Coordinates of C-alpha atoms in Angstrom, one line a residue:
X4 CA -0.1 0.2 -0.1
X5 CA 2.9 1.9 1.0
X6 CA 4.6 1.8 -2.3
X7 CA 1.6 2.5 -4.4
X8 CA 1.3 5.7 -2.4
X9 CA 4.7 6.8 -3.4
X10 CA 4.2 5.6 -7.2
X11 CA 1.0 7.8 -7.2
X12 CA 2.8 10.5 -5.2
X13 CA 5.7 10.3 -8.1
X14 CA 4.2 9.7 -10.9
X15 CA 0.9 11.0 -11.0
X16 CA 1.4 14.5 -9.1
X17 CA 3.8 16.1 -11.4
X18 CA 0.8 15.5 -14.2
X19 CA -2.0 16.9 -11.9
X20 CA -4.1 19.9 -13.8
X21 CA -0.9 19.4 -16.4
X22 CA -3.4 18.7 -19.5
X23 CA -6.1 21.9 -18.2
X24 CA -2.9 23.8 -18.7
X25 CA -1.6 22.9 -21.4
X26 CA -5.1 23.2 -23.1
X27 CA -5.2 26.8 -21.5
X28 CA -1.8 27.9 -22.6
X29 CA -2.5 26.9 -26.5
X30 CA -6.5 28.8 -26.3
X31 CA -3.4 31.5 -25.5
X32 CA -1.6 31.4 -28.5
X33 CA -4.0 33.6 -30.9
X34 CA -5.0 36.0 -28.5
X35 CA -1.2 36.9 -27.7
X36 CA -0.9 36.8 -31.8
X37 CA -3.7 38.5 -32.4
X38 CA -2.4 42.7 -32.1
X39 CA 0.8 41.0 -34.6
X40 CA -0.6 41.2 -37.7
X41 CA -1.5 45.2 -37.2
X42 CA 2.0 46.3 -35.7
X43 CA 3.4 44.2 -38.3
X44 CA 1.0 46.0 -40.9
X45 CA 2.5 49.2 -39.1
X46 CA 6.0 48.6 -39.5
X47 CA 5.5 48.2 -43.5
X48 CA 3.7 51.1 -43.4
X49 CA 6.4 53.2 -42.3
X50 CA 8.9 51.0 -44.2
X51 CA 7.0 52.0 -47.3
X52 CA 6.9 55.5 -46.5
X53 CA 10.8 55.8 -45.8
X54 CA 11.1 54.1 -49.4
X55 CA 8.4 56.5 -51.3
X56 CA 7.6 59.9 -49.1
X57 CA 5.0 60.6 -51.2
X58 CA 3.1 57.8 -50.9
X59 CA -0.2 58.0 -48.9
X60 CA 0.3 57.3 -45.3
X61 CA -2.0 55.3 -43.4
X62 CA 0.2 54.9 -40.3
X63 CA -2.9 55.6 -37.8
X64 CA -4.7 52.9 -39.0
X65 CA -3.3 49.8 -36.8
X66 CA -2.8 52.0 -33.9
X67 CA -6.4 53.1 -34.2
X68 CA -7.2 49.5 -34.5
X69 CA -5.1 47.9 -31.9
X70 CA -6.7 50.2 -29.3
X71 CA -10.3 49.2 -30.3
X72 CA -9.3 45.6 -29.8
X73 CA -7.1 45.6 -26.6
X74 CA -10.5 45.8 -24.6
X75 CA -11.8 42.7 -26.5
X76 CA -8.5 40.9 -26.4
X77 CA -8.6 42.0 -22.3
X78 CA -11.8 40.5 -21.9
X79 CA -10.6 37.0 -23.3
X80 CA -7.2 37.1 -21.1
X81 CA -9.2 37.8 -18.1
X82 CA -11.4 34.7 -18.7
X83 CA -8.4 32.8 -19.7
X84 CA -6.4 34.2 -16.8
X85 CA -9.7 32.8 -14.2
X86 CA -9.5 29.6 -15.5
X87 CA -5.8 29.3 -14.7
X88 CA -5.7 30.9 -11.5
X89 CA -9.1 30.0 -10.2
X90 CA -10.0 33.9 -9.5
X91 CA -10.8 36.9 -11.1
X92 CA -8.2 39.1 -11.7
X93 CA -8.7 43.4 -10.1
X94 CA -9.4 45.0 -13.0
X95 CA -8.1 49.0 -12.6
X96 CA -9.1 51.9 -12.0
X97 CA -10.8 53.7 -15.5
X98 CA -12.3 57.2 -15.9
X99 CA -16.0 58.1 -15.5
X100 CA -18.4 56.8 -18.4
X101 CA -19.8 59.9 -20.4
X102 CA -19.9 60.4 -24.1
X103 CA -18.3 63.9 -24.1
X104 CA -15.0 64.4 -26.1
X105 CA -13.2 65.0 -22.8
X106 CA -14.3 61.5 -21.3
X107 CA -12.8 60.1 -24.5
X108 CA -9.9 61.7 -24.0
X109 CA -9.4 60.8 -20.4
X110 CA -9.9 56.9 -21.3
X111 CA -7.1 57.3 -24.3
X112 CA -5.1 58.6 -22.0
X113 CA -5.5 56.4 -19.3
X114 CA -2.4 54.7 -17.9
X115 CA -4.8 51.5 -17.9
X116 CA -5.2 51.4 -21.5
X117 CA -1.9 51.8 -22.4
X118 CA -0.8 49.5 -20.3
X119 CA -3.5 46.9 -21.5
X120 CA -1.5 47.6 -25.1
X121 CA 1.5 46.9 -24.0
X122 CA 0.5 43.6 -22.2
X123 CA -0.9 42.7 -26.3
X124 CA 1.5 44.3 -27.9
X125 CA 4.9 43.5 -25.9
X126 CA 3.9 41.0 -23.8
X127 CA 2.2 38.5 -25.6
X128 CA 4.2 38.2 -28.4
X129 CA 7.0 37.3 -26.3
X130 CA 4.7 34.5 -24.3
X131 CA 3.2 33.2 -27.7
X132 CA 7.1 32.4 -28.5
X133 CA 7.4 30.6 -25.1
X134 CA 3.6 29.0 -25.6
X135 CA 5.0 27.3 -28.7
X136 CA 8.4 26.4 -26.9
X137 CA 6.3 24.5 -24.1
X138 CA 3.6 22.7 -26.9
X139 CA 6.6 21.5 -28.9
X140 CA 8.3 20.0 -25.7
X141 CA 4.8 18.3 -25.2
X142 CA 4.7 17.7 -29.3
X143 CA 8.5 16.2 -28.7
X144 CA 7.5 14.3 -25.8
X145 CA 4.8 12.3 -27.1
X146 CA 6.4 11.4 -30.2
X147 CA 9.3 10.3 -29.1
X148 CA 7.8 8.1 -26.0
X149 CA 4.9 6.7 -28.4
X150 CA 7.9 5.9 -31.0
X151 CA 7.6 2.2 -31.0
X152 CA 4.1 2.6 -32.2
X153 CA 5.0 4.8 -34.7
X154 CA 7.7 1.8 -36.0
X155 CA 5.0 -1.1 -36.1
X156 CA 2.7 1.3 -38.3
X157 CA 5.5 1.1 -41.1
X158 CA 5.9 -2.0 -43.3
X159 CA 7.3 -5.3 -42.0
X160 CA 9.9 -5.2 -44.6
X161 CA 11.6 -1.6 -43.2
X162 CA 11.7 -3.9 -39.7
X163 CA 13.5 -6.9 -41.5
X164 CA 16.3 -4.3 -43.0
X165 CA 16.9 -2.0 -40.3
X166 CA 17.3 -4.0 -37.2
X167 CA 19.1 -1.4 -35.1
X168 CA 16.4 0.3 -34.9
X169 CA 15.3 -1.4 -31.5
X170 CA 18.5 0.3 -30.0
X171 CA 17.5 3.9 -31.1
X172 CA 13.9 3.4 -30.4
X173 CA 15.0 2.6 -26.8
X174 CA 17.2 6.0 -26.6
X175 CA 14.1 7.9 -28.2
X176 CA 12.0 6.4 -26.0
X177 CA 13.7 7.3 -22.3
X178 CA 14.3 10.9 -23.7
X179 CA 10.4 11.4 -24.7
X180 CA 9.7 9.8 -21.2
X181 CA 12.1 12.8 -19.8
X182 CA 10.5 15.1 -21.6
X183 CA 7.4 13.9 -20.6
X184 CA 8.7 14.2 -16.6
X185 CA 10.0 18.2 -17.8
X186 CA 6.5 19.2 -19.4
X187 CA 4.4 20.2 -16.7
X188 CA 7.1 21.9 -14.9
X189 CA 8.0 23.8 -17.9
X190 CA 4.1 24.7 -18.2
X191 CA 3.8 25.2 -14.8
X192 CA 6.6 27.9 -14.8
X193 CA 4.7 29.3 -18.2
X194 CA 1.3 29.5 -16.4
X195 CA 2.7 31.7 -13.0
X196 CA 4.9 33.7 -15.7
X197 CA 1.4 34.2 -17.9
X198 CA -0.3 34.7 -14.3
X199 CA 2.1 37.6 -13.1
X200 CA 2.2 39.5 -16.4
X201 CA -1.2 39.8 -16.9
X202 CA -1.6 40.5 -12.8
X203 CA 1.3 43.5 -13.3
X204 CA -0.6 44.8 -16.6
X205 CA -3.8 43.8 -17.1
X206 CA -4.2 44.7 -13.2
X207 CA -4.5 47.4 -11.0
X208 CA -1.0 49.5 -10.5
X209 CA 0.9 49.5 -7.2
X210 CA -0.4 52.7 -6.6
X211 CA -3.9 51.8 -7.0
X212 CA -3.9 48.9 -5.2
X213 CA -2.2 51.2 -2.3
X214 CA -5.1 53.5 -3.3
X215 CA -7.7 51.1 -2.6
X216 CA -6.2 49.4 0.0
X217 CA -6.0 53.1 1.8
X218 CA -9.9 54.0 1.2
X219 CA -10.7 49.7 2.8
X220 CA -8.6 51.0 6.1
X221 CA -10.1 54.7 6.2
X222 CA -13.4 52.5 5.6
X223 CA -13.1 49.6 8.1
X224 CA -11.8 52.5 10.4
X225 CA -14.9 54.6 9.7
X226 CA -17.2 51.6 10.5
X227 CA -15.2 50.8 13.7
X228 CA -15.8 54.1 15.1
X229 CA -19.2 54.5 14.5
X230 CA -19.6 51.4 15.8
X231 CA -17.6 51.9 19.3
X232 CA -19.7 55.2 19.3
X233 CA -22.9 53.0 19.0
X234 CA -21.5 51.1 21.7
X235 CA -21.7 54.1 24.0
X236 CA -24.7 55.2 23.5
X237 CA -25.9 51.3 24.3
X238 CA -24.1 51.8 27.3
X239 CA -25.2 55.4 28.1
X240 CA -29.1 53.9 27.6
X241 CA -28.8 50.8 29.6
X242 CA -27.0 52.8 32.7
X243 CA -29.3 55.2 32.8
X244 CA -32.8 53.2 32.5
X245 CA -31.3 50.7 34.5
X246 CA -28.9 51.0 36.9
X247 CA -29.2 54.8 37.6
X248 CA -33.3 54.2 38.2
X249 CA -33.0 51.3 40.5
X250 CA -30.7 53.7 42.6
X251 CA -32.9 56.5 42.8
X252 CA -35.7 53.9 43.7
X253 CA -33.3 52.6 46.4
X254 CA -32.6 56.9 47.3
X255 CA -36.6 57.2 47.4
X256 CA -37.3 54.5 49.6
X257 CA -34.2 55.4 52.4
X258 CA -35.9 59.0 52.5
X259 CA -39.3 57.7 53.2
X260 CA -38.0 55.3 55.4
X261 CA -36.1 57.9 57.4
X262 CA -38.9 60.4 57.4
X263 CA -41.8 58.2 58.3
X264 CA -39.9 55.1 60.7
X265 CA -39.8 57.6 63.8
X266 CA -39.6 54.8 66.6
X267 CA -36.5 53.4 65.1
X268 CA -33.1 53.0 67.0
X269 CA -30.4 56.1 66.7
X270 CA -28.0 53.2 65.4
X271 CA -30.3 52.0 62.8
X272 CA -31.2 55.9 62.0
X273 CA -27.7 56.5 61.6
X274 CA -27.3 53.4 59.3
X275 CA -30.2 54.7 57.1
X276 CA -28.7 58.4 56.8
X277 CA -25.5 56.8 55.8
X278 CA -27.4 54.6 52.9
X279 CA -29.2 57.3 52.0
X280 CA -26.3 59.8 51.5
X281 CA -24.3 57.0 49.3
X282 CA -27.1 56.6 46.9
X283 CA -27.4 60.3 46.1
X284 CA -23.7 60.1 46.0
X285 CA -23.7 56.7 43.9
X286 CA -26.4 59.1 41.6
X287 CA -24.3 61.8 40.7
X288 CA -21.0 59.7 40.1
X289 CA -23.4 57.2 37.6
X290 CA -24.8 60.4 36.0
X291 CA -21.1 61.9 35.6
X292 CA -19.9 58.5 34.4
X293 CA -23.3 58.7 32.0
X294 CA -22.6 61.9 30.5
X295 CA -19.3 60.7 30.2
X296 CA -20.1 57.9 27.8
X297 CA -22.8 60.4 25.5
X298 CA -24.4 62.5 26.8
X299 CA -28.2 62.1 25.7
X300 CA -28.6 65.9 25.5
X301 CA -25.7 65.9 22.6
X302 CA -27.9 63.0 21.1
X303 CA -31.0 65.0 21.0
X304 CA -30.4 68.4 20.7
X305 CA -26.4 68.9 19.7
X306 CA -23.2 70.8 19.9
X307 CA -24.6 73.7 21.5
X308 CA -27.1 72.9 24.2
X309 CA -24.4 70.3 25.0
X310 CA -21.3 72.4 25.4
X311 CA -24.0 75.2 26.9
X312 CA -24.2 72.4 29.8
X313 CA -20.9 71.7 30.4
X314 CA -19.9 75.6 30.9
X315 CA -22.7 76.0 33.5
X316 CA -21.1 73.1 35.7
X317 CA -17.6 74.6 35.0
X318 CA -16.6 77.2 38.4
X319 CA -14.8 79.8 35.5
X320 CA -17.1 82.0 33.3
X321 CA -16.9 79.9 29.7
X322 CA -18.2 81.9 26.9
X323 CA -19.7 79.2 23.8
X324 CA -20.4 80.2 20.8
X325 CA -21.5 77.4 17.8
X326 CA -22.5 78.4 14.5
X327 CA -23.0 75.1 12.4
X328 CA -25.7 75.4 10.1
X329 CA -26.3 71.9 10.0
X330 CA -25.3 69.1 12.3
X331 CA -22.1 67.1 11.3
X332 CA -21.7 63.5 12.1
X333 CA -22.8 61.1 14.7
X334 CA -19.1 60.6 15.1
X335 CA -17.7 64.1 14.6
X336 CA -20.0 65.5 16.5
X337 CA -18.8 63.3 19.6
X338 CA -15.7 63.5 18.9
X339 CA -15.7 67.5 19.2
X340 CA -17.4 67.7 21.8
X341 CA -15.2 64.7 24.3
X342 CA -12.2 67.3 22.7
X343 CA -14.1 70.4 24.2
X344 CA -14.9 68.9 27.4
X345 CA -11.6 67.7 28.3
X346 CA -9.9 70.6 27.1
X347 CA -12.1 72.7 29.4
X348 CA -11.7 70.0 32.2
X349 CA -8.0 70.7 31.8
X350 CA -8.3 74.3 31.6
X351 CA -9.7 74.4 35.7
X352 CA -7.3 71.9 36.9
X353 CA -4.0 73.1 35.6
X354 CA -4.1 76.9 33.7
X355 CA -5.0 78.4 36.6
X356 CA -7.5 80.6 34.5
X357 CA -10.3 83.3 34.8
X358 CA -12.1 82.6 31.8
X359 CA -12.4 80.7 28.4
X360 CA -13.9 80.6 25.2
X361 CA -15.6 78.5 22.6
X362 CA -16.0 78.4 18.8
X363 CA -17.3 76.3 17.2
X364 CA -18.2 76.6 13.3
X365 CA -18.4 75.0 9.6
X366 CA -15.7 76.5 7.3
X367 CA -16.8 74.3 3.8
X368 CA -16.3 70.6 4.8
X369 CA -14.2 71.5 7.7
X370 CA -15.3 71.5 11.2
X371 CA -13.4 74.4 13.3
X372 CA -12.9 74.2 17.1
X373 CA -10.9 76.9 19.2
X374 CA -11.0 76.3 22.4
X375 CA -9.0 79.4 24.5
X376 CA -8.2 80.5 27.9
X377 CA -6.1 83.5 29.7
X378 CA -4.4 80.9 32.1
X379 CA -0.7 80.6 33.2
X380 CA 0.4 78.5 29.6
X381 CA 2.9 76.5 29.3
X382 CA 1.2 73.5 27.9
X383 CA 3.4 71.0 26.0
X384 CA 1.8 68.5 23.4
X385 CA 5.0 66.6 22.8
X386 CA 5.4 66.3 26.8
X387 CA 2.2 65.2 27.2
X388 CA 3.3 61.4 27.5
X389 CA 0.0 59.7 26.1
X390 CA -2.3 61.5 28.2
X391 CA -3.8 64.5 28.2
X392 CA -3.4 66.8 24.9
X393 CA -2.0 63.9 23.8
X394 CA -5.1 61.7 24.2
X395 CA -7.0 64.7 22.8
X396 CA -4.6 64.5 19.4
X397 CA -5.1 60.6 19.2
X398 CA -8.8 61.1 18.9
X399 CA -9.0 64.0 16.7
X400 CA -6.6 62.1 14.6
X401 CA -8.9 59.1 14.5
X402 CA -11.1 60.3 12.3
X403 CA -8.5 62.1 10.1
X404 CA -8.6 65.5 11.9
X405 CA -5.6 67.8 13.0
X406 CA -5.0 69.2 16.5
X407 CA -2.7 72.1 17.7
X408 CA -2.0 73.6 20.8
X409 CA 0.1 77.3 20.9
X410 CA 0.4 77.6 24.8
X411 CA 3.9 80.0 25.0
X412 CA 4.4 80.2 28.9
X413 CA 2.6 82.7 30.4
X414 CA -0.4 82.2 28.5
X415 CA -2.9 82.3 26.7
X416 CA -3.3 78.6 25.3
X417 CA -4.9 78.5 22.2
X418 CA -5.8 75.1 21.3
X419 CA -7.1 74.7 17.3
X420 CA -8.7 71.7 16.2
X421 CA -10.2 70.6 12.6
X422 CA -12.4 68.0 11.7
X423 CA -13.5 66.7 8.3
X424 CA -17.7 66.8 8.1
X425 CA -18.1 65.7 4.4
X426 CA -21.4 63.8 4.0

């Protein structure tokens, strides 16, 4: 059983899919040679013009015909590539559809079209030579390996008069068998070469691949940000409607117990008072947590109302000016809110400021946020160590925004944020 398996691996593996690949190689010959007559025509016309300058010039005609048949040949090569490799060849970026002369000029001058012309006019004939070579190897291998069949098809008199044919035929048969084992490897190498040439010239260029990759990454990142924002909203709703309501109910019951149960011992009353106070503190902390996750007023009424609420809770006067003809996307709106809220918190904690100003306006497709204070200054983004201002910069960068902080020693501090809000 092991010997049979070994023989199948040694003798059968090289020939697996060899016939299919060889047929596809043969099918590529007419596609690879389709443009050759046109270019021979072009060379002949140019030679005629050199010999007889007064002759009628039809030089552009082969080039125009090449441009016409190139898309058709590309379709055929894509189908052959799918059969060779088992997957579709990515398509390069092409100018948008249009029937005016500008769109036609863009298509004719596009890199994708001329890379296809290069494939069919230059790489195609070279690959056709390799196709013929591989097919010749297969033909020679089959003929040589079956030489005895051809000999026995000859008249008996020839075999009697040429008795030395057996030795020569044995050598020819051995060479044919060797070529049979070499044929699948040559075919596989040619298939890999043709697939590589098709990917380079018929598929998207490296620049287009990188652009598509960047676009895919930007789209996936936007999806992650939207999912994170939606998850924060869900947590905020669950805390507001669940745990917070339970704590409020507990605080109300403890307050009722303290008011109605007047005959309780002093120790029990102290326990109820302490539990009531801790319940109210827990409600306040949970309110701050919910507000930090995603304030409901931001979703319901927008940035102006949410920032006004933040400014009202600060111990210093804050002027808020919001000029937005329309609301930005929820993700950008949330980033702007949290950046402003954190910046104002830093003003109160570290800037020793007496006032602050917040300006939010939309300029074109950019949301401009400016936070200024009259504090001591000295804020350093580079020395933030991954927290504070550096955290704000990372949050802004998550939506492809820009963050700058100008804070000389002695103040004032000016934080400027630009967030893209294109629809």
